[in-house]
C-alpha positions as a LaTeX table, in Angstrom:
\begin{tabular}{lrrr}
\hline
Residue & $x$ (\AA) & $y$ (\AA) & $z$ (\AA) \\
\hline
Met1 & 12.26 & 35.91 & 42.71 \\
Arg2 & 10.96 & 33.16 & 44.34 \\
Ile3 & 7.71 & 34.25 & 46.09 \\
Leu4 & 5.01 & 32.80 & 48.50 \\
Leu5 & 1.48 & 34.31 & 48.68 \\
Val6 & $-0.37$ & 33.99 & 51.88 \\
His7 & $-4.26$ & 34.60 & 52.27 \\
Asn8 & $-6.93$ & 33.66 & 54.61 \\
Phe9 & $-10.12$ & 33.52 & 52.36 \\
Tyr10 & $-13.30$ & 34.96 & 54.00 \\
Gln11 & $-16.61$ & 32.80 & 53.91 \\
Gln12 & $-18.03$ & 35.57 & 51.79 \\
Pro13 & $-15.94$ & 36.32 & 48.56 \\
Gly14 & $-14.57$ & 40.10 & 48.97 \\
Gly15 & $-12.32$ & 42.47 & 47.31 \\
Glu16 & $-9.10$ & 41.18 & 49.06 \\
Asp17 & $-9.64$ & 37.78 & 47.31 \\
Gln18 & $-9.93$ & 39.57 & 44.07 \\
Val19 & $-6.57$ & 41.28 & 44.65 \\
Phe20 & $-5.16$ & 38.25 & 45.90 \\
Ala21 & $-6.03$ & 36.39 & 42.65 \\
Ala22 & $-5.03$ & 38.84 & 40.47 \\
Glu23 & $-1.66$ & 39.75 & 41.89 \\
His24 & $-0.78$ & 36.12 & 41.75 \\
Asp25 & $-1.87$ & 35.70 & 38.26 \\
Leu26 & 0.04 & 39.06 & 37.52 \\
Leu27 & 3.28 & 37.57 & 39.09 \\
Val28 & 2.80 & 34.28 & 37.10 \\
Ser29 & 2.48 & 36.20 & 33.88 \\
Arg30 & 5.93 & 38.21 & 34.58 \\
Gly31 & 7.64 & 34.75 & 34.87 \\
His32 & 8.07 & 34.70 & 38.67 \\
Pro33 & 8.00 & 31.14 & 40.45 \\
Val34 & 5.11 & 31.93 & 42.83 \\
Arg35 & 3.42 & 29.45 & 45.34 \\
Arg36 & 0.37 & 30.09 & 47.21 \\
His37 & $-0.56$ & 29.04 & 50.88 \\
Val38 & $-4.33$ & 29.72 & 51.74 \\
Ile39 & $-6.58$ & 29.05 & 54.26 \\
His40 & $-10.43$ & 29.37 & 54.11 \\
Asn41 & $-12.89$ & 30.42 & 56.64 \\
Asp42 & $-14.76$ & 27.50 & 56.27 \\
Ala43 & $-12.53$ & 26.00 & 58.41 \\
Ile44 & $-14.18$ & 27.79 & 61.26 \\
Asn45 & $-17.15$ & 25.45 & 60.99 \\
Gly46 & $-16.92$ & 22.99 & 64.24 \\
Met47 & $-14.15$ & 25.18 & 65.45 \\
Ser48 & $-14.88$ & 25.86 & 69.44 \\
Lys49 & $-15.08$ & 29.65 & 69.93 \\
Leu50 & $-12.04$ & 29.14 & 72.37 \\
Thr51 & $-9.86$ & 27.56 & 69.61 \\
Leu52 & $-11.03$ & 30.26 & 67.20 \\
Ala53 & $-9.89$ & 33.12 & 69.55 \\
Ala54 & $-6.65$ & 31.47 & 70.19 \\
Arg55 & $-5.71$ & 30.94 & 66.76 \\
Thr56 & $-6.63$ & 34.31 & 65.83 \\
Ile57 & $-3.94$ & 35.75 & 68.61 \\
His58 & $-1.19$ & 33.19 & 67.68 \\
Asn59 & $-1.62$ & 30.43 & 65.49 \\
Pro60 & 1.68 & 28.38 & 65.78 \\
Val61 & 0.62 & 25.51 & 63.38 \\
Ala62 & 0.06 & 28.14 & 60.54 \\
Ala63 & 3.50 & 29.68 & 61.21 \\
Arg64 & 5.12 & 26.23 & 61.13 \\
Asp65 & 3.53 & 25.28 & 57.92 \\
Ile66 & 4.71 & 28.60 & 56.43 \\
Ala67 & 8.15 & 28.24 & 57.89 \\
Glu68 & 8.35 & 24.64 & 56.36 \\
Ile69 & 7.29 & 26.04 & 52.85 \\
Val70 & 9.91 & 28.75 & 52.96 \\
Ala71 & 12.95 & 26.60 & 53.72 \\
Ala72 & 11.79 & 23.94 & 51.39 \\
Asp73 & 11.23 & 25.96 & 48.31 \\
Ala74 & 14.17 & 28.60 & 49.08 \\
Ile75 & 11.30 & 31.27 & 49.16 \\
Glu76 & 12.95 & 35.03 & 49.04 \\
Ile77 & 9.68 & 36.90 & 49.52 \\
Val78 & 6.88 & 36.17 & 51.54 \\
Gln79 & 3.70 & 38.34 & 50.93 \\
Phe80 & 1.10 & 38.30 & 53.17 \\
His81 & $-2.56$ & 39.58 & 51.83 \\
Thr82 & $-5.07$ & 38.68 & 54.97 \\
Thr83 & $-3.97$ & 36.88 & 58.17 \\
Val84 & $-7.13$ & 37.20 & 60.20 \\
Pro85 & $-8.32$ & 34.78 & 61.59 \\
Leu86 & $-6.89$ & 31.84 & 61.10 \\
Ile87 & $-3.04$ & 32.74 & 60.12 \\
Ser88 & $-2.21$ & 35.12 & 62.76 \\
Pro89 & 0.63 & 37.28 & 62.65 \\
Ala90 & 2.91 & 34.58 & 64.48 \\
Ala91 & 3.45 & 33.74 & 60.63 \\
Tyr92 & 5.73 & 36.59 & 60.19 \\
Arg93 & 8.26 & 35.78 & 62.06 \\
Ala94 & 8.22 & 32.38 & 61.39 \\
Ala95 & 8.73 & 33.41 & 57.62 \\
Arg96 & 11.84 & 35.90 & 58.28 \\
Arg97 & 13.62 & 33.17 & 60.60 \\
Ala98 & 13.26 & 30.61 & 57.82 \\
Gly99 & 15.03 & 33.11 & 55.29 \\
Ala100 & 12.33 & 35.20 & 53.52 \\
Ala101 & 11.69 & 38.72 & 53.73 \\
Val102 & 8.30 & 39.57 & 54.65 \\
Val103 & 5.58 & 42.04 & 53.08 \\
Gln104 & 2.17 & 42.76 & 54.18 \\
Thr105 & $-0.66$ & 44.18 & 52.13 \\
Leu106 & $-3.01$ & 46.67 & 54.11 \\
His107 & $-5.99$ & 45.73 & 52.60 \\
Asn108 & $-7.99$ & 47.19 & 55.60 \\
Phe109 & $-7.05$ & 48.99 & 58.90 \\
Arg110 & $-7.02$ & 45.83 & 61.02 \\
Leu111 & $-3.80$ & 46.23 & 62.65 \\
Leu112 & $-5.32$ & 49.63 & 64.04 \\
Cys113 & $-9.07$ & 49.14 & 64.81 \\
Pro114 & $-10.42$ & 45.86 & 66.10 \\
Ala115 & $-13.19$ & 46.43 & 63.47 \\
Ala116 & $-10.76$ & 46.96 & 60.84 \\
Thr117 & $-13.17$ & 50.14 & 59.80 \\
Phe118 & $-12.84$ & 53.16 & 61.96 \\
Leu119 & $-16.45$ & 53.12 & 61.81 \\
Arg120 & $-19.04$ & 52.90 & 64.89 \\
Asp121 & $-22.85$ & 53.54 & 65.01 \\
Gly122 & $-22.94$ & 54.62 & 61.09 \\
Arg123 & $-19.76$ & 57.42 & 62.01 \\
Val124 & $-16.10$ & 57.34 & 61.18 \\
Cys125 & $-14.23$ & 56.49 & 65.08 \\
Thr126 & $-10.74$ & 57.00 & 65.53 \\
Asp127 & $-10.99$ & 55.94 & 69.44 \\
Cys128 & $-8.48$ & 53.34 & 68.76 \\
Leu129 & $-5.98$ & 55.24 & 66.28 \\
Gly130 & $-2.76$ & 55.24 & 67.93 \\
Gln131 & $-3.94$ & 54.04 & 71.12 \\
Ser132 & $-5.19$ & 51.02 & 72.88 \\
Pro133 & $-7.94$ & 48.59 & 70.94 \\
Leu134 & $-9.56$ & 48.27 & 74.16 \\
Pro135 & $-12.32$ & 50.67 & 73.13 \\
Gly136 & $-13.16$ & 48.49 & 70.10 \\
Ala137 & $-13.79$ & 45.69 & 72.61 \\
Leu138 & $-15.86$ & 47.51 & 74.86 \\
His139 & $-18.30$ & 49.08 & 72.10 \\
Ala140 & $-18.33$ & 45.34 & 70.41 \\
Cys141 & $-16.88$ & 46.92 & 67.43 \\
Tyr142 & $-16.32$ & 43.63 & 65.40 \\
Arg143 & $-19.38$ & 41.80 & 64.20 \\
Asp144 & $-21.10$ & 43.34 & 67.30 \\
Ser145 & $-19.98$ & 40.53 & 69.17 \\
Arg146 & $-17.82$ & 41.51 & 72.47 \\
Leu147 & $-16.04$ & 38.23 & 72.40 \\
Ala148 & $-14.67$ & 38.41 & 68.58 \\
Ser149 & $-13.87$ & 42.34 & 69.26 \\
Ala150 & $-12.09$ & 41.30 & 72.38 \\
Thr151 & $-10.02$ & 38.35 & 70.59 \\
Ala152 & $-9.40$ & 40.88 & 67.86 \\
Ala153 & $-8.32$ & 43.69 & 70.57 \\
Ala154 & $-6.06$ & 40.84 & 72.14 \\
Met155 & $-4.22$ & 40.16 & 68.97 \\
Leu156 & $-3.43$ & 43.67 & 68.33 \\
Ile157 & $-2.19$ & 44.26 & 72.31 \\
Ile158 & $-0.18$ & 40.99 & 72.23 \\
Gln159 & 1.68 & 41.47 & 68.69 \\
Arg160 & 2.12 & 44.64 & 69.00 \\
Arg161 & 4.20 & 43.61 & 72.44 \\
Arg162 & 5.90 & 40.80 & 70.64 \\
Gly163 & 7.16 & 43.43 & 67.97 \\
Ala164 & 5.13 & 41.84 & 65.39 \\
Tyr165 & 4.20 & 44.70 & 63.65 \\
Thr166 & 7.52 & 46.64 & 63.86 \\
Arg167 & 10.02 & 43.95 & 63.97 \\
Asp168 & 8.84 & 41.14 & 61.89 \\
Val169 & 7.59 & 42.98 & 58.40 \\
Asp170 & 10.07 & 44.27 & 56.19 \\
Arg171 & 7.98 & 46.56 & 54.04 \\
Tyr172 & 4.04 & 47.00 & 54.17 \\
Ile173 & 2.02 & 48.07 & 51.24 \\
Ala174 & $-0.85$ & 50.73 & 51.72 \\
Leu175 & $-3.23$ & 51.40 & 49.16 \\
Thr176 & $-3.62$ & 55.07 & 48.92 \\
Glu177 & $-1.67$ & 57.93 & 50.27 \\
Ser178 & $-4.01$ & 58.63 & 52.94 \\
Gly179 & $-4.12$ & 54.95 & 53.99 \\
Arg180 & $-0.51$ & 55.39 & 54.75 \\
Arg181 & $-0.72$ & 58.41 & 56.86 \\
Ile182 & $-3.18$ & 56.52 & 59.27 \\
Phe183 & $-0.84$ & 53.88 & 59.44 \\
Ile184 & 2.04 & 55.82 & 60.23 \\
Gln185 & $-0.53$ & 57.55 & 62.89 \\
Gly186 & $-1.32$ & 54.23 & 64.19 \\
Gly187 & 2.48 & 53.34 & 64.91 \\
Leu188 & 3.96 & 51.65 & 61.98 \\
Pro189 & 7.24 & 52.46 & 60.81 \\
Pro190 & 6.83 & 55.21 & 58.25 \\
Asp191 & 10.02 & 54.20 & 56.14 \\
Arg192 & 8.77 & 50.54 & 55.72 \\
Ile193 & 5.30 & 51.82 & 54.16 \\
Ala194 & 5.22 & 51.92 & 50.29 \\
Val195 & 1.87 & 53.05 & 48.44 \\
Lys196 & 0.83 & 50.74 & 45.73 \\
Pro197 & $-2.85$ & 50.94 & 44.61 \\
Asn198 & $-4.67$ & 47.80 & 43.30 \\
Phe199 & $-4.96$ & 47.24 & 39.06 \\
Leu200 & $-7.54$ & 46.66 & 36.87 \\
Asp201 & $-7.21$ & 43.83 & 34.11 \\
Pro202 & $-8.39$ & 43.57 & 31.68 \\
Asp203 & $-8.77$ & 47.06 & 30.62 \\
Pro204 & $-12.17$ & 47.61 & 29.56 \\
Gly205 & $-11.41$ & 50.78 & 27.17 \\
Pro206 & $-12.71$ & 54.20 & 27.37 \\
Gly207 & $-16.55$ & 54.87 & 27.34 \\
Ala208 & $-18.00$ & 57.69 & 25.94 \\
Gly209 & $-20.68$ & 58.66 & 28.69 \\
Ala210 & $-23.44$ & 58.27 & 25.98 \\
Gly211 & $-26.41$ & 57.23 & 28.61 \\
Gly212 & $-25.82$ & 60.50 & 30.31 \\
Tyr213 & $-27.05$ & 59.06 & 33.91 \\
Ala214 & $-25.52$ & 59.09 & 36.92 \\
Leu215 & $-24.59$ & 55.47 & 38.63 \\
Phe216 & $-23.81$ & 54.32 & 41.92 \\
Val217 & $-22.18$ & 50.84 & 42.09 \\
Gly218 & $-21.85$ & 48.79 & 45.46 \\
Arg219 & $-22.98$ & 47.47 & 48.68 \\
Leu220 & $-26.22$ & 48.76 & 49.91 \\
Ser221 & $-25.35$ & 49.53 & 53.20 \\
Pro222 & $-25.05$ & 52.34 & 55.62 \\
Glu223 & $-21.35$ & 53.02 & 55.25 \\
Lys224 & $-21.35$ & 53.44 & 51.82 \\
Gly225 & $-23.55$ & 56.57 & 52.08 \\
Ile226 & $-26.88$ & 54.91 & 50.73 \\
Glu227 & $-28.73$ & 57.11 & 52.88 \\
Thr228 & $-27.02$ & 60.53 & 51.22 \\
Leu229 & $-27.59$ & 58.92 & 48.09 \\
Leu230 & $-31.29$ & 58.90 & 48.57 \\
Arg231 & $-31.85$ & 62.35 & 49.99 \\
Ala232 & $-29.74$ & 63.62 & 47.26 \\
Ala233 & $-31.71$ & 61.72 & 44.49 \\
Pro234 & $-34.42$ & 64.18 & 43.79 \\
Lys235 & $-32.12$ & 67.30 & 43.01 \\
Ile236 & $-29.93$ & 64.86 & 40.81 \\
Thr237 & $-32.99$ & 63.36 & 39.05 \\
Ala238 & $-34.41$ & 66.59 & 37.92 \\
Lys239 & $-31.49$ & 66.79 & 35.66 \\
Met240 & $-30.20$ & 63.17 & 34.71 \\
Pro241 & $-31.52$ & 59.63 & 35.44 \\
Leu242 & $-29.51$ & 57.81 & 38.51 \\
Lys243 & $-28.83$ & 53.97 & 38.32 \\
Ile244 & $-28.13$ & 51.80 & 41.63 \\
Ala245 & $-26.30$ & 48.69 & 40.76 \\
Gly246 & $-25.95$ & 46.73 & 43.91 \\
Asp247 & $-27.78$ & 44.98 & 46.84 \\
Gly248 & $-27.37$ & 44.86 & 50.54 \\
Pro249 & $-29.37$ & 45.61 & 54.04 \\
Leu250 & $-30.80$ & 48.76 & 52.48 \\
Ala251 & $-32.11$ & 47.59 & 49.08 \\
Asp252 & $-35.55$ & 47.84 & 50.65 \\
Ala253 & $-34.84$ & 51.79 & 50.85 \\
Val254 & $-33.52$ & 51.87 & 47.44 \\
Arg255 & $-36.28$ & 49.77 & 45.66 \\
Ala256 & $-38.78$ & 52.01 & 47.74 \\
Ala257 & $-37.35$ & 55.10 & 46.26 \\
Ala258 & $-37.20$ & 53.65 & 42.95 \\
Ser259 & $-40.67$ & 52.95 & 42.85 \\
Ser260 & $-41.82$ & 56.66 & 43.89 \\
Asn261 & $-39.53$ & 58.26 & 41.38 \\
Pro262 & $-39.30$ & 56.79 & 37.67 \\
Lys263 & $-35.94$ & 58.41 & 36.93 \\
Ile264 & $-34.33$ & 55.83 & 39.55 \\
Gln265 & $-33.79$ & 52.64 & 38.63 \\
Trp266 & $-32.50$ & 49.90 & 40.83 \\
Leu267 & $-30.46$ & 47.14 & 38.85 \\
Gly268 & $-29.78$ & 45.07 & 41.78 \\
Arg269 & $-26.37$ & 43.06 & 41.71 \\
Gln270 & $-24.85$ & 42.67 & 38.24 \\
Pro271 & $-22.00$ & 40.77 & 36.86 \\
Pro272 & $-18.57$ & 42.63 & 35.96 \\
Asp273 & $-19.09$ & 42.59 & 32.11 \\
Arg274 & $-22.39$ & 44.27 & 32.82 \\
Ile275 & $-20.96$ & 46.74 & 35.49 \\
Ala276 & $-18.18$ & 47.54 & 32.78 \\
Ala277 & $-21.05$ & 48.55 & 30.26 \\
Leu278 & $-22.96$ & 50.64 & 33.05 \\
Met279 & $-19.54$ & 52.72 & 33.75 \\
Ala280 & $-18.56$ & 53.25 & 30.06 \\
Asp281 & $-22.24$ & 54.78 & 29.64 \\
Ala282 & $-22.40$ & 56.87 & 32.55 \\
Ala283 & $-22.05$ & 60.47 & 33.14 \\
Val284 & $-20.46$ & 60.27 & 36.22 \\
Leu285 & $-20.05$ & 57.71 & 39.48 \\
Leu286 & $-21.32$ & 58.83 & 42.79 \\
Phe287 & $-19.42$ & 57.33 & 45.69 \\
Pro288 & $-20.88$ & 59.08 & 48.74 \\
Ser289 & $-19.15$ & 56.55 & 51.22 \\
Ile290 & $-18.80$ & 57.71 & 55.14 \\
Trp291 & $-15.82$ & 55.59 & 55.92 \\
Phe292 & $-12.28$ & 55.91 & 54.90 \\
Glu293 & $-12.41$ & 53.08 & 52.51 \\
Gly294 & $-9.15$ & 51.01 & 51.31 \\
Leu295 & $-8.94$ & 51.40 & 47.77 \\
Pro296 & $-12.37$ & 51.08 & 45.95 \\
Arg297 & $-12.32$ & 49.12 & 42.92 \\
Thr298 & $-15.45$ & 51.02 & 41.39 \\
Ile299 & $-13.43$ & 53.94 & 41.33 \\
Ile300 & $-10.76$ & 52.32 & 39.34 \\
Glu301 & $-13.15$ & 50.97 & 37.02 \\
Ala302 & $-14.57$ & 54.18 & 36.50 \\
Phe303 & $-11.31$ & 55.85 & 35.55 \\
Ala304 & $-10.79$ & 53.02 & 33.15 \\
Ala305 & $-13.55$ & 53.98 & 31.35 \\
Gly306 & $-12.99$ & 57.56 & 31.42 \\
Thr307 & $-16.08$ & 58.47 & 33.66 \\
Pro308 & $-15.77$ & 61.23 & 36.40 \\
Val309 & $-16.01$ & 60.35 & 40.06 \\
Val310 & $-17.95$ & 62.29 & 42.78 \\
Ala311 & $-16.83$ & 61.13 & 46.07 \\
Ser312 & $-16.79$ & 61.86 & 49.93 \\
Asp313 & $-14.08$ & 64.26 & 50.88 \\
Leu314 & $-12.81$ & 61.44 & 53.13 \\
Gly315 & $-10.16$ & 59.12 & 53.46 \\
Ala316 & $-9.15$ & 57.22 & 50.35 \\
Met317 & $-11.43$ & 59.48 & 48.29 \\
Ser318 & $-9.59$ & 62.45 & 49.22 \\
Thr319 & $-6.43$ & 61.34 & 47.63 \\
Leu320 & $-8.14$ & 59.52 & 44.48 \\
Ile321 & $-9.80$ & 62.02 & 43.11 \\
Thr322 & $-8.50$ & 65.58 & 41.83 \\
Pro323 & $-11.13$ & 67.95 & 42.02 \\
Asp324 & $-12.07$ & 69.77 & 38.66 \\
His325 & $-10.01$ & 67.23 & 36.86 \\
Thr326 & $-10.84$ & 63.52 & 37.69 \\
Gly327 & $-14.21$ & 64.51 & 39.56 \\
Glu328 & $-15.21$ & 66.38 & 42.64 \\
Leu329 & $-15.21$ & 65.80 & 46.39 \\
Phe330 & $-18.18$ & 66.93 & 48.44 \\
Val331 & $-18.59$ & 67.04 & 52.39 \\
Pro332 & $-19.40$ & 63.14 & 53.63 \\
Gly333 & $-23.13$ & 63.03 & 54.25 \\
Asp334 & $-24.32$ & 66.13 & 52.79 \\
Pro335 & $-27.03$ & 65.29 & 50.13 \\
Asp336 & $-27.19$ & 68.91 & 48.83 \\
Ala337 & $-23.31$ & 68.90 & 48.00 \\
Leu338 & $-23.46$ & 65.61 & 46.93 \\
Ala339 & $-26.04$ & 66.72 & 44.16 \\
Ala340 & $-24.42$ & 69.87 & 43.04 \\
Ala341 & $-21.05$ & 68.32 & 42.49 \\
Ala342 & $-22.67$ & 65.43 & 40.56 \\
Leu343 & $-24.98$ & 68.30 & 38.33 \\
Ser344 & $-21.67$ & 69.96 & 37.59 \\
Ile345 & $-19.95$ & 67.21 & 35.83 \\
Pro346 & $-21.66$ & 66.96 & 32.59 \\
Asp347 & $-20.71$ & 70.36 & 31.56 \\
Arg348 & $-17.00$ & 69.92 & 31.91 \\
Pro349 & $-16.23$ & 66.83 & 29.28 \\
Ser350 & $-12.34$ & 66.90 & 29.74 \\
Met351 & $-12.65$ & 65.26 & 32.82 \\
Arg352 & $-13.46$ & 61.92 & 31.04 \\
Ala353 & $-9.90$ & 62.30 & 29.50 \\
Ala354 & $-8.19$ & 63.16 & 32.77 \\
Ala355 & $-9.86$ & 60.09 & 34.57 \\
Arg356 & $-8.78$ & 57.64 & 31.72 \\
Ala357 & $-5.46$ & 59.06 & 32.03 \\
Arg358 & $-5.15$ & 58.23 & 35.51 \\
Tyr359 & $-6.03$ & 54.95 & 34.96 \\
Leu360 & $-3.38$ & 54.19 & 31.94 \\
Arg361 & $-0.67$ & 55.90 & 34.74 \\
Leu362 & $-1.33$ & 54.13 & 37.89 \\
Tyr363 & $-3.73$ & 51.21 & 37.59 \\
Thr364 & $-2.69$ & 48.93 & 34.86 \\
Pro365 & $-0.93$ & 45.40 & 35.27 \\
Ala366 & 2.50 & 46.83 & 33.99 \\
Ala367 & 2.30 & 50.11 & 36.57 \\
Asn368 & 1.66 & 47.47 & 39.38 \\
His369 & 4.37 & 45.18 & 38.59 \\
Glu370 & 6.77 & 47.53 & 38.34 \\
Ala371 & 5.42 & 49.22 & 41.79 \\
Leu372 & 5.79 & 45.65 & 43.30 \\
Met373 & 9.16 & 45.00 & 42.29 \\
Ala374 & 10.62 & 48.06 & 43.54 \\
Ile375 & 8.64 & 46.79 & 46.85 \\
Tyr376 & 9.94 & 43.36 & 47.19 \\
Gln377 & 13.50 & 44.90 & 46.49 \\
His378 & 13.20 & 47.11 & 49.50 \\
Ala379 & 11.98 & 44.52 & 51.81 \\
Leu380 & 14.95 & 42.06 & 50.81 \\
Ala381 & 17.35 & 44.82 & 51.51 \\
His382 & 15.45 & 45.44 & 55.00 \\
Arg383 & 15.78 & 41.55 & 55.69 \\
Ala384 & 19.37 & 41.58 & 54.76 \\
Ala385 & 20.11 & 44.72 & 56.98 \\
His386 & 18.23 & 43.14 & 59.79 \\
Ala387 & 18.59 & 39.68 & 59.61 \\
Gly388 & 17.88 & 37.33 & 62.85 \\
\hline
\end{tabular}
C-alpha cells in the first residue's frame, strides 16, 4: 500500500509531532512504501498576517504540491495529521482528484472549535459545537487573538460550505470513543469516523509501584487542572508523597507548594527515560485535566507500567479509565474527590494487572498497525464508491 503522510509541524514540538513520527516509523517497519510531506511553522517567520490568514483558509500551493506527489508516486492513501496553518483543507480535494483516498487523524477539535480545545476562560465551552464558529472569533479563543480566531473561524465556515469535511475525506480517525461522539455531534459523518488510539513504543515493561507515591506528569498550566491538584495535595500527602514532573506557566505555584510541604517534590521537566522510571514506581498517576483532551500520552505510559490512573470524569478520560478496574474517575475540579480517589488506589493492587492488560490489548504497535490497516481499507473502499 503506497502511503503519503502529511503534517504541519508546530514551532514548539508537541504530541501531534510525536504521533506523526511514530506512525511513520511503524508503517515503514511493516514494509509499506511511505513518503512524507511536511511543512514547518518556521516558514511563518517573515510572512505577513494577511498571507498567513489566506493560506490557513485555502492554500492552493500546498494542495498542488500534494496532488503532484500523489500522481507521481501513484499514492493510494494520503493520511493527514495536522493541516493548520500552512496546508489547509484544500489539500483533501487535491489528493482525491489525483487518485488517492484521504484519511484525517483528529488529534484535536480544530474542525469544530477555533481554539481546538473547547476551553474558554478556564472552563469547558461548547458554544461552537454543532453551531457556527463565530463565538470563537468573538471571544478571541485562539491565541487570545481576534485576527487568529477570525481566521480559524473563517476556515471552518468556508471549508464546511465547500464540503471539505463531508465530501473530501474518506475516513476520519478519532483517538477515543468520547472524541468520536463529539465529532459526530459537530457534524462529521458517523459512518466515516473510526476510533484508533495512539500507541507506545518501546514497551517500558510493567513496574511494581514500589515508590508508593502519587505522580503528576504534564504541562503546569490551568487546563491540566494544576489548581485542583494543589488544593488536593494536603490530603493526598497526609498518606503518600506527591511527585510533580513538568513545567509551564503555573510553575511558581507548584514551587511554592513544594517549598511549604516537604512531601511534595517538584521535579521539573524530565526526559522520557526518567518519566518511564517514575511511572513504574508510582502507586497512582493523577490526571486532573479540566478540558476534553485528545488522547493523553501519559495515561498510556501509566497503563504500560501497570500504574492505575485517577482522572477527571470528562472527555477522553471518561472512556479511557474503567472505575474500580484501571483506576478511578472524579468530579472535575473537585480537590476532595481527587484526594479520596487517589488514596483509595493503593488498597487495590489488582488494578496494576488490569492497567497493564489494557496497554497490551489496545496501545501496542501491533494493535495499532492492525487498526490502521482496517481504516485504510475502509478509506479505499469509500474512495472507489465515491470517485470524482
